[in-house]
PDB file of N, CA and C in Angstrom:
ATOM      1  N   MET W  30     -83.706  25.589  10.256  1.00  0.00           N
ATOM      2  CA  MET W  30     -82.512  24.781  10.553  1.00  0.00           C
ATOM      3  C   MET W  30     -82.099  24.878  12.065  1.00  0.00           C
ATOM      4  N   ILE W  31     -81.666  23.741  12.562  1.00  0.00           N
ATOM      5  CA  ILE W  31     -81.085  23.866  13.978  1.00  0.00           C
ATOM      6  C   ILE W  31     -79.783  23.508  14.074  1.00  0.00           C
ATOM      7  N   LEU W  32     -78.940  24.391  14.659  1.00  0.00           N
ATOM      8  CA  LEU W  32     -77.567  23.986  14.862  1.00  0.00           C
ATOM      9  C   LEU W  32     -77.373  22.876  15.774  1.00  0.00           C
ATOM     10  N   HIS W  33     -76.764  21.969  15.516  1.00  0.00           N
ATOM     11  CA  HIS W  33     -76.529  20.740  15.974  1.00  0.00           C
ATOM     12  C   HIS W  33     -75.121  20.799  16.654  1.00  0.00           C
ATOM     13  N   LYS W  34     -73.962  20.986  15.758  1.00  0.00           N
ATOM     14  CA  LYS W  34     -72.651  20.959  16.413  1.00  0.00           C
ATOM     15  C   LYS W  34     -72.042  21.985  15.557  1.00  0.00           C
ATOM     16  N   THR W  35     -70.885  22.632  16.073  1.00  0.00           N
ATOM     17  CA  THR W  35     -69.760  23.480  15.594  1.00  0.00           C
ATOM     18  C   THR W  35     -68.466  22.934  15.790  1.00  0.00           C
ATOM     19  N   ILE W  36     -67.626  22.745  14.763  1.00  0.00           N
ATOM     20  CA  ILE W  36     -66.370  22.400  14.764  1.00  0.00           C
ATOM     21  C   ILE W  36     -65.663  23.066  14.317  1.00  0.00           C
ATOM     22  N   PRO W  37     -64.515  23.793  15.272  1.00  0.00           N
ATOM     23  CA  PRO W  37     -63.666  24.784  14.636  1.00  0.00           C
ATOM     24  C   PRO W  37     -62.461  24.226  13.855  1.00  0.00           C
ATOM     25  N   MET W  38     -62.030  25.190  13.121  1.00  0.00           N
ATOM     26  CA  MET W  38     -60.937  24.839  12.086  1.00  0.00           C
ATOM     27  C   MET W  38     -60.036  26.033  11.841  1.00  0.00           C
ATOM     28  N   GLU W  39     -58.928  25.807  11.664  1.00  0.00           N
ATOM     29  CA  GLU W  39     -57.906  26.714  11.271  1.00  0.00           C
ATOM     30  C   GLU W  39     -57.058  26.370  10.006  1.00  0.00           C
ATOM     31  N   PHE W  40     -56.918  27.105   9.071  1.00  0.00           N
ATOM     32  CA  PHE W  40     -56.370  26.903   7.791  1.00  0.00           C
ATOM     33  C   PHE W  40     -55.904  28.352   7.209  1.00  0.00           C
ATOM     34  N   GLU W  41     -54.465  28.506   7.134  1.00  0.00           N
ATOM     35  CA  GLU W  41     -53.638  29.405   6.641  1.00  0.00           C
ATOM     36  C   GLU W  41     -53.723  30.862   7.605  1.00  0.00           C
ATOM     37  N   GLU W  42     -53.752  30.346   9.035  1.00  0.00           N
ATOM     38  CA  GLU W  42     -54.040  31.322   9.956  1.00  0.00           C
ATOM     39  C   GLU W  42     -55.330  32.016  10.004  1.00  0.00           C
ATOM     40  N   LYS W  43     -56.232  31.350   9.428  1.00  0.00           N
ATOM     41  CA  LYS W  43     -57.860  32.016   9.477  1.00  0.00           C
ATOM     42  C   LYS W  43     -58.574  31.039  10.119  1.00  0.00           C
ATOM     43  N   GLN W  44     -59.390  31.431  10.870  1.00  0.00           N
ATOM     44  CA  GLN W  44     -60.389  30.682  11.743  1.00  0.00           C
ATOM     45  C   GLN W  44     -61.655  30.469  10.970  1.00  0.00           C
ATOM     46  N   TYR W  45     -62.064  28.968  11.050  1.00  0.00           N
ATOM     47  CA  TYR W  45     -63.362  28.591  10.312  1.00  0.00           C
ATOM     48  C   TYR W  45     -64.135  27.914  11.568  1.00  0.00           C
ATOM     49  N   GLU W  46     -65.310  27.767  11.022  1.00  0.00           N
ATOM     50  CA  GLU W  46     -66.438  26.929  11.826  1.00  0.00           C
ATOM     51  C   GLU W  46     -66.964  25.942  10.797  1.00  0.00           C
ATOM     52  N   ILE W  47     -66.962  24.671  11.110  1.00  0.00           N
ATOM     53  CA  ILE W  47     -67.927  23.600  10.410  1.00  0.00           C
ATOM     54  C   ILE W  47     -69.005  23.591  11.063  1.00  0.00           C
ATOM     55  N   ARG W  48     -70.130  23.911  10.491  1.00  0.00           N
ATOM     56  CA  ARG W  48     -71.541  23.882  11.486  1.00  0.00           C
ATOM     57  C   ARG W  48     -72.324  22.691  10.664  1.00  0.00           C
ATOM     58  N   VAL W  49     -72.787  21.839  11.879  1.00  0.00           N
ATOM     59  CA  VAL W  49     -73.942  20.791  11.281  1.00  0.00           C
ATOM     60  C   VAL W  49     -75.207  21.158  11.626  1.00  0.00           C
ATOM     61  N   TYR W  50     -76.081  21.493  10.881  1.00  0.00           N
ATOM     62  CA  TYR W  50     -77.420  21.962  10.926  1.00  0.00           C
ATOM     63  C   TYR W  50     -78.387  20.562  10.647  1.00  0.00           C
ATOM     64  N   HIS W  51     -79.697  20.652  11.114  1.00  0.00           N
ATOM     65  CA  HIS W  51     -80.445  19.874  10.454  1.00  0.00           C
ATOM     66  C   HIS W  51     -81.890  20.319  10.840  1.00  0.00           C
ATOM     67  N   ASP W  52     -82.923  19.520   9.863  1.00  0.00           N
ATOM     68  CA  ASP W  52     -84.355  20.048  10.288  1.00  0.00           C
ATOM     69  C   ASP W  52     -84.969  18.694  10.406  1.00  0.00           C
ATOM     70  N   ASP W  53     -86.241  18.330  10.009  1.00  0.00           N
ATOM     71  CA  ASP W  53     -86.908  17.079  10.083  1.00  0.00           C
ATOM     72  C   ASP W  53     -86.302  16.068   9.025  1.00  0.00           C
ATOM     73  N   ILE W  54     -85.891  16.571   7.715  1.00  0.00           N
ATOM     74  CA  ILE W  54     -85.648  15.708   6.667  1.00  0.00           C
ATOM     75  C   ILE W  54     -84.209  15.721   6.148  1.00  0.00           C
ATOM     76  N   SER W  55     -83.269  16.584   6.910  1.00  0.00           N
ATOM     77  CA  SER W  55     -82.060  16.650   6.153  1.00  0.00           C
ATOM     78  C   SER W  55     -80.923  17.220   7.116  1.00  0.00           C
ATOM     79  N   ILE W  56     -79.611  16.787   6.767  1.00  0.00           N
ATOM     80  CA  ILE W  56     -78.650  17.289   7.430  1.00  0.00           C
ATOM     81  C   ILE W  56     -77.858  18.355   6.616  1.00  0.00           C
ATOM     82  N   ASN W  57     -77.403  19.261   7.161  1.00  0.00           N
ATOM     83  CA  ASN W  57     -76.452  20.090   6.375  1.00  0.00           C
ATOM     84  C   ASN W  57     -75.220  20.446   6.891  1.00  0.00           C
ATOM     85  N   VAL W  58     -74.303  20.322   6.518  1.00  0.00           N
ATOM     86  CA  VAL W  58     -72.962  20.861   6.681  1.00  0.00           C
ATOM     87  C   VAL W  58     -72.261  22.020   6.125  1.00  0.00           C
ATOM     88  N   VAL W  59     -71.929  23.086   6.707  1.00  0.00           N
ATOM     89  CA  VAL W  59     -71.426  24.140   5.937  1.00  0.00           C
ATOM     90  C   VAL W  59     -70.234  24.848   6.654  1.00  0.00           C
ATOM     91  N   ALA W  60     -69.181  25.346   5.753  1.00  0.00           N
ATOM     92  CA  ALA W  60     -68.188  25.917   6.573  1.00  0.00           C
ATOM     93  C   ALA W  60     -68.147  27.524   6.585  1.00  0.00           C
ATOM     94  N   PHE W  61     -68.200  28.047   7.750  1.00  0.00           N
ATOM     95  CA  PHE W  61     -68.344  29.590   8.066  1.00  0.00           C
ATOM     96  C   PHE W  61     -66.976  30.044   8.473  1.00  0.00           C
ATOM     97  N   ARG W  62     -66.793  31.434   7.894  1.00  0.00           N
ATOM     98  CA  ARG W  62     -65.766  32.272   8.582  1.00  0.00           C
ATOM     99  C   ARG W  62     -66.467  33.844   8.901  1.00  0.00           C
ATOM    100  N   ASP W  63     -66.012  34.145   9.740  1.00  0.00           N
ATOM    101  CA  ASP W  63     -66.535  35.537  10.288  1.00  0.00           C
ATOM    102  C   ASP W  63     -67.926  35.422  10.172  1.00  0.00           C
ATOM    103  N   ASN W  64     -68.687  34.342  10.566  1.00  0.00           N
ATOM    104  CA  ASN W  64     -70.112  34.216  10.922  1.00  0.00           C
ATOM    105  C   ASN W  64     -70.826  34.406   9.709  1.00  0.00           C
ATOM    106  N   ARG W  65     -70.234  34.145   8.511  1.00  0.00           N
ATOM    107  CA  ARG W  65     -70.769  33.896   7.167  1.00  0.00           C
ATOM    108  C   ARG W  65     -70.103  32.638   6.391  1.00  0.00           C
ATOM    109  N   PRO W  66     -70.912  32.174   5.366  1.00  0.00           N
ATOM    110  CA  PRO W  66     -70.452  31.125   4.611  1.00  0.00           C
ATOM    111  C   PRO W  66     -69.086  31.213   4.089  1.00  0.00           C
ATOM    112  N   ALA W  67     -68.280  30.465   4.251  1.00  0.00           N
ATOM    113  CA  ALA W  67     -66.853  30.488   3.949  1.00  0.00           C
ATOM    114  C   ALA W  67     -66.757  30.404   2.257  1.00  0.00           C
ATOM    115  N   ASN W  68     -67.641  29.579   1.789  1.00  0.00           N
ATOM    116  CA  ASN W  68     -67.814  29.435   0.333  1.00  0.00           C
ATOM    117  C   ASN W  68     -69.319  29.143  -0.064  1.00  0.00           C
ATOM    118  N   GLY W  69     -69.423  28.654  -1.262  1.00  0.00           N
ATOM    119  CA  GLY W  69     -70.675  28.289  -1.954  1.00  0.00           C
ATOM    120  C   GLY W  69     -70.925  26.934  -1.855  1.00  0.00           C
ATOM    121  N   PHE W  70     -70.310  26.147  -1.174  1.00  0.00           N
ATOM    122  CA  PHE W  70     -70.564  24.692  -0.935  1.00  0.00           C
ATOM    123  C   PHE W  70     -71.433  24.484   0.193  1.00  0.00           C
ATOM    124  N   ARG W  71     -72.299  23.571   0.215  1.00  0.00           N
ATOM    125  CA  ARG W  71     -73.121  23.153   1.376  1.00  0.00           C
ATOM    126  C   ARG W  71     -73.179  21.607   1.085  1.00  0.00           C
ATOM    127  N   HIS W  72     -72.896  20.867   2.070  1.00  0.00           N
ATOM    128  CA  HIS W  72     -73.200  19.285   1.905  1.00  0.00           C
ATOM    129  C   HIS W  72     -74.453  18.925   2.630  1.00  0.00           C
ATOM    130  N   ILE W  73     -75.434  18.257   1.936  1.00  0.00           N
ATOM    131  CA  ILE W  73     -76.746  17.962   2.590  1.00  0.00           C
ATOM    132  C   ILE W  73     -77.032  16.462   2.158  1.00  0.00           C
ATOM    133  N   VAL W  74     -77.556  15.944   3.183  1.00  0.00           N
ATOM    134  CA  VAL W  74     -77.982  14.631   2.961  1.00  0.00           C
ATOM    135  C   VAL W  74     -79.631  14.623   3.398  1.00  0.00           C
ATOM    136  N   ARG W  75     -80.422  13.956   2.769  1.00  0.00           N
ATOM    137  CA  ARG W  75     -81.825  13.881   3.043  1.00  0.00           C
ATOM    138  C   ARG W  75     -81.958  12.447   3.660  1.00  0.00           C
ATOM    139  N   ILE W  76     -82.750  12.630   4.919  1.00  0.00           N
ATOM    140  CA  ILE W  76     -83.005  11.607   5.644  1.00  0.00           C
ATOM    141  C   ILE W  76     -84.426  11.182   5.507  1.00  0.00           C
ATOM    142  N   PRO W  77     -84.844   9.900   5.320  1.00  0.00           N
ATOM    143  CA  PRO W  77     -86.217   9.411   5.492  1.00  0.00           C
ATOM    144  C   PRO W  77     -86.848  10.004   6.619  1.00  0.00           C
ATOM    145  N   LYS W  78     -88.293  10.513   6.587  1.00  0.00           N
ATOM    146  CA  LYS W  78     -88.962  11.002   7.617  1.00  0.00           C
ATOM    147  C   LYS W  78     -89.368   9.956   8.827  1.00  0.00           C
ATOM    148  N   ARG W  79     -89.104   8.584   8.397  1.00  0.00           N
ATOM    149  CA  ARG W  79     -89.127   7.938   9.662  1.00  0.00           C
ATOM    150  C   ARG W  79     -88.175   7.938  10.724  1.00  0.00           C
ATOM    151  N   VAL W  80     -87.067   8.451  10.298  1.00  0.00           N
ATOM    152  CA  VAL W  80     -85.748   8.470  10.951  1.00  0.00           C
ATOM    153  C   VAL W  80     -85.688   9.533  11.831  1.00  0.00           C
ATOM    154  N   ASP W  81     -85.311   9.696  13.242  1.00  0.00           N
ATOM    155  CA  ASP W  81     -85.315  10.630  14.100  1.00  0.00           C
ATOM    156  C   ASP W  81     -83.855  11.249  14.001  1.00  0.00           C
ATOM    157  N   ILE W  82     -83.772  12.306  13.129  1.00  0.00           N
ATOM    158  CA  ILE W  82     -82.565  13.083  12.881  1.00  0.00           C
ATOM    159  C   ILE W  82     -81.635  13.261  13.958  1.00  0.00           C
ATOM    160  N   LYS W  83     -82.374  13.880  15.163  1.00  0.00           N
ATOM    161  CA  LYS W  83     -81.455  14.283  16.206  1.00  0.00           C
ATOM    162  C   LYS W  83     -81.107  13.093  16.948  1.00  0.00           C
ATOM    163  N   GLN W  84     -81.721  12.137  16.999  1.00  0.00           N
ATOM    164  CA  GLN W  84     -81.119  10.850  17.728  1.00  0.00           C
ATOM    165  C   GLN W  84     -79.910  10.298  16.778  1.00  0.00           C
ATOM    166  N   LEU W  85     -80.279  10.440  15.463  1.00  0.00           N
ATOM    167  CA  LEU W  85     -79.242   9.783  14.584  1.00  0.00           C
ATOM    168  C   LEU W  85     -78.098  10.462  14.815  1.00  0.00           C
ATOM    169  N   LEU W  86     -77.992  12.117  14.909  1.00  0.00           N
ATOM    170  CA  LEU W  86     -76.714  12.752  14.956  1.00  0.00           C
ATOM    171  C   LEU W  86     -76.307  12.647  16.413  1.00  0.00           C
ATOM    172  N   ASP W  87     -77.018  12.294  17.189  1.00  0.00           N
ATOM    173  CA  ASP W  87     -76.382  11.958  18.487  1.00  0.00           C
ATOM    174  C   ASP W  87     -75.519  10.884  18.767  1.00  0.00           C
ATOM    175  N   LYS W  88     -75.785   9.858  17.888  1.00  0.00           N
ATOM    176  CA  LYS W  88     -75.199   8.574  18.037  1.00  0.00           C
ATOM    177  C   LYS W  88     -74.085   8.662  16.802  1.00  0.00           C
ATOM    178  N   HIS W  89     -74.179   9.268  15.720  1.00  0.00           N
ATOM    179  CA  HIS W  89     -73.413   9.208  14.776  1.00  0.00           C
ATOM    180  C   HIS W  89     -73.133  10.470  14.085  1.00  0.00           C
ATOM    181  N   ARG W  90     -71.917  10.941  14.456  1.00  0.00           N
ATOM    182  CA  ARG W  90     -71.577  12.191  13.627  1.00  0.00           C
ATOM    183  C   ARG W  90     -71.355  12.143  12.065  1.00  0.00           C
ATOM    184  N   PRO W  91     -71.752  13.044  11.345  1.00  0.00           N
ATOM    185  CA  PRO W  91     -71.341  12.795  10.071  1.00  0.00           C
ATOM    186  C   PRO W  91     -70.197  13.109   9.398  1.00  0.00           C
ATOM    187  N   ASP W  92     -69.138  12.229  10.063  1.00  0.00           N
ATOM    188  CA  ASP W  92     -67.597  12.442   9.720  1.00  0.00           C
ATOM    189  C   ASP W  92     -67.402  12.822   8.250  1.00  0.00           C
ATOM    190  N   GLU W  93     -67.947  12.017   7.274  1.00  0.00           N
ATOM    191  CA  GLU W  93     -67.626  12.197   5.957  1.00  0.00           C
ATOM    192  C   GLU W  93     -67.901  13.474   5.308  1.00  0.00           C
ATOM    193  N   LEU W  94     -69.134  14.088   5.835  1.00  0.00           N
ATOM    194  CA  LEU W  94     -69.495  15.491   5.366  1.00  0.00           C
ATOM    195  C   LEU W  94     -68.760  16.490   5.970  1.00  0.00           C
ATOM    196  N   ILE W  95     -68.430  16.335   7.163  1.00  0.00           N
ATOM    197  CA  ILE W  95     -67.489  17.427   7.943  1.00  0.00           C
ATOM    198  C   ILE W  95     -65.961  17.148   7.234  1.00  0.00           C
ATOM    199  N   GLU W  96     -65.721  16.193   6.786  1.00  0.00           N
ATOM    200  CA  GLU W  96     -64.355  16.041   6.306  1.00  0.00           C
ATOM    201  C   GLU W  96     -64.447  16.514   4.790  1.00  0.00           C
ATOM    202  N   ALA W  97     -65.453  16.438   4.067  1.00  0.00           N
ATOM    203  CA  ALA W  97     -65.395  17.037   3.004  1.00  0.00           C
ATOM    204  C   ALA W  97     -65.627  18.379   2.744  1.00  0.00           C
ATOM    205  N   CYS W  98     -66.241  18.967   3.884  1.00  0.00           N
ATOM    206  CA  CYS W  98     -66.409  20.499   4.059  1.00  0.00           C
ATOM    207  C   CYS W  98     -64.930  20.994   4.495  1.00  0.00           C
ATOM    208  N   LYS W  99     -64.365  20.304   5.284  1.00  0.00           N
ATOM    209  CA  LYS W  99     -62.777  20.914   5.718  1.00  0.00           C
ATOM    210  C   LYS W  99     -61.983  20.829   4.439  1.00  0.00           C
ATOM    211  N   SER W 100     -62.156  19.715   3.485  1.00  0.00           N
ATOM    212  CA  SER W 100     -61.441  19.572   2.309  1.00  0.00           C
ATOM    213  C   SER W 100     -61.834  20.667   1.265  1.00  0.00           C
ATOM    214  N   ASP W 101     -62.876  20.873   1.487  1.00  0.00           N
ATOM    215  CA  ASP W 101     -63.250  22.152   0.224  1.00  0.00           C
ATOM    216  C   ASP W 101     -62.564  23.424   0.721  1.00  0.00           C
ATOM    217  N   ILE W 102     -62.056  23.684   1.810  1.00  0.00           N
ATOM    218  CA  ILE W 102     -61.365  24.779   2.369  1.00  0.00           C
ATOM    219  C   ILE W 102     -59.944  24.637   2.029  1.00  0.00           C
ATOM    220  N   THR W 103     -59.196  23.385   2.639  1.00  0.00           N
ATOM    221  CA  THR W 103     -58.004  23.310   2.418  1.00  0.00           C
ATOM    222  C   THR W 103     -57.619  22.966   1.017  1.00  0.00           C
ATOM    223  N   GLU W 104     -58.472  22.566   0.173  1.00  0.00           N
ATOM    224  CA  GLU W 104     -58.075  22.212  -1.217  1.00  0.00           C
ATOM    225  C   GLU W 104     -58.351  23.453  -2.328  1.00  0.00           C
ATOM    226  N   LYS W 105     -58.832  24.265  -1.502  1.00  0.00           N
ATOM    227  CA  LYS W 105     -59.213  25.878  -2.092  1.00  0.00           C
ATOM    228  C   LYS W 105     -60.225  25.423  -3.257  1.00  0.00           C
ATOM    229  N   ARG W 106     -61.113  24.742  -3.268  1.00  0.00           N
ATOM    230  CA  ARG W 106     -62.057  24.323  -4.340  1.00  0.00           C
ATOM    231  C   ARG W 106     -63.122  25.427  -4.539  1.00  0.00           C
ATOM    232  N   TRP W 107     -63.439  26.411  -3.794  1.00  0.00           N
ATOM    233  CA  TRP W 107     -64.312  27.472  -4.231  1.00  0.00           C
ATOM    234  C   TRP W 107     -63.454  28.422  -5.087  1.00  0.00           C
ATOM    235  N   GLU W 108     -62.359  28.672  -4.694  1.00  0.00           N
ATOM    236  CA  GLU W 108     -61.590  29.522  -5.630  1.00  0.00           C
ATOM    237  C   GLU W 108     -61.334  29.001  -6.871  1.00  0.00           C
ATOM    238  N   THR W 109     -61.173  27.601  -7.258  1.00  0.00           N
ATOM    239  CA  THR W 109     -60.838  26.913  -8.470  1.00  0.00           C
ATOM    240  C   THR W 109     -62.206  27.181  -9.249  1.00  0.00           C
ATOM    241  N   PHE W 110     -63.309  26.779  -8.567  1.00  0.00           N
ATOM    242  CA  PHE W 110     -64.736  26.859  -9.061  1.00  0.00           C
ATOM    243  C   PHE W 110     -64.928  28.347  -9.617  1.00  0.00           C
ATOM    244  N   SER W 111     -64.824  29.280  -8.783  1.00  0.00           N
ATOM    245  CA  SER W 111     -65.072  30.650  -8.912  1.00  0.00           C
ATOM    246  C   SER W 111     -64.212  31.138 -10.579  1.00  0.00           C
ATOM    247  N   LYS W 112     -63.308  30.874 -10.583  1.00  0.00           N
ATOM    248  CA  LYS W 112     -62.560  30.852 -11.715  1.00  0.00           C
ATOM    249  C   LYS W 112     -63.218  30.267 -12.889  1.00  0.00           C
ATOM    250  N   VAL W 113     -63.920  29.353 -12.944  1.00  0.00           N
ATOM    251  CA  VAL W 113     -64.536  28.588 -14.007  1.00  0.00           C
ATOM    252  C   VAL W 113     -65.687  29.386 -14.306  1.00  0.00           C
ATOM    253  N   ILE W 114     -66.487  29.656 -13.292  1.00  0.00           N
ATOM    254  CA  ILE W 114     -67.706  30.235 -13.385  1.00  0.00           C
ATOM    255  C   ILE W 114     -67.353  31.940 -13.820  1.00  0.00           C
ATOM    256  N   GLY W 115     -66.494  32.584 -13.624  1.00  0.00           N
ATOM    257  CA  GLY W 115     -66.112  33.705 -13.822  1.00  0.00           C
ATOM    258  C   GLY W 115     -66.818  34.730 -12.998  1.00  0.00           C
TER     259      GLY W 115
END
């Protein structure tokens, strides 16, 4: 995976990074804290091989994926999910 962009975020006095990665067929958006995944969620979109992902990302930021990743943190979804899975 190639790191395309990092978006800083702060929540409850903790620093996070939303990282946008890509390879030839997918875009991955993941939240990190202290250089480790912040939770178990990863937002992935598969792209047809005929599309140049680098060019796509240069023109269109995956805002919905970035916002979903931020929302996972602010809504504490991982904490809720962790209680379910025990």
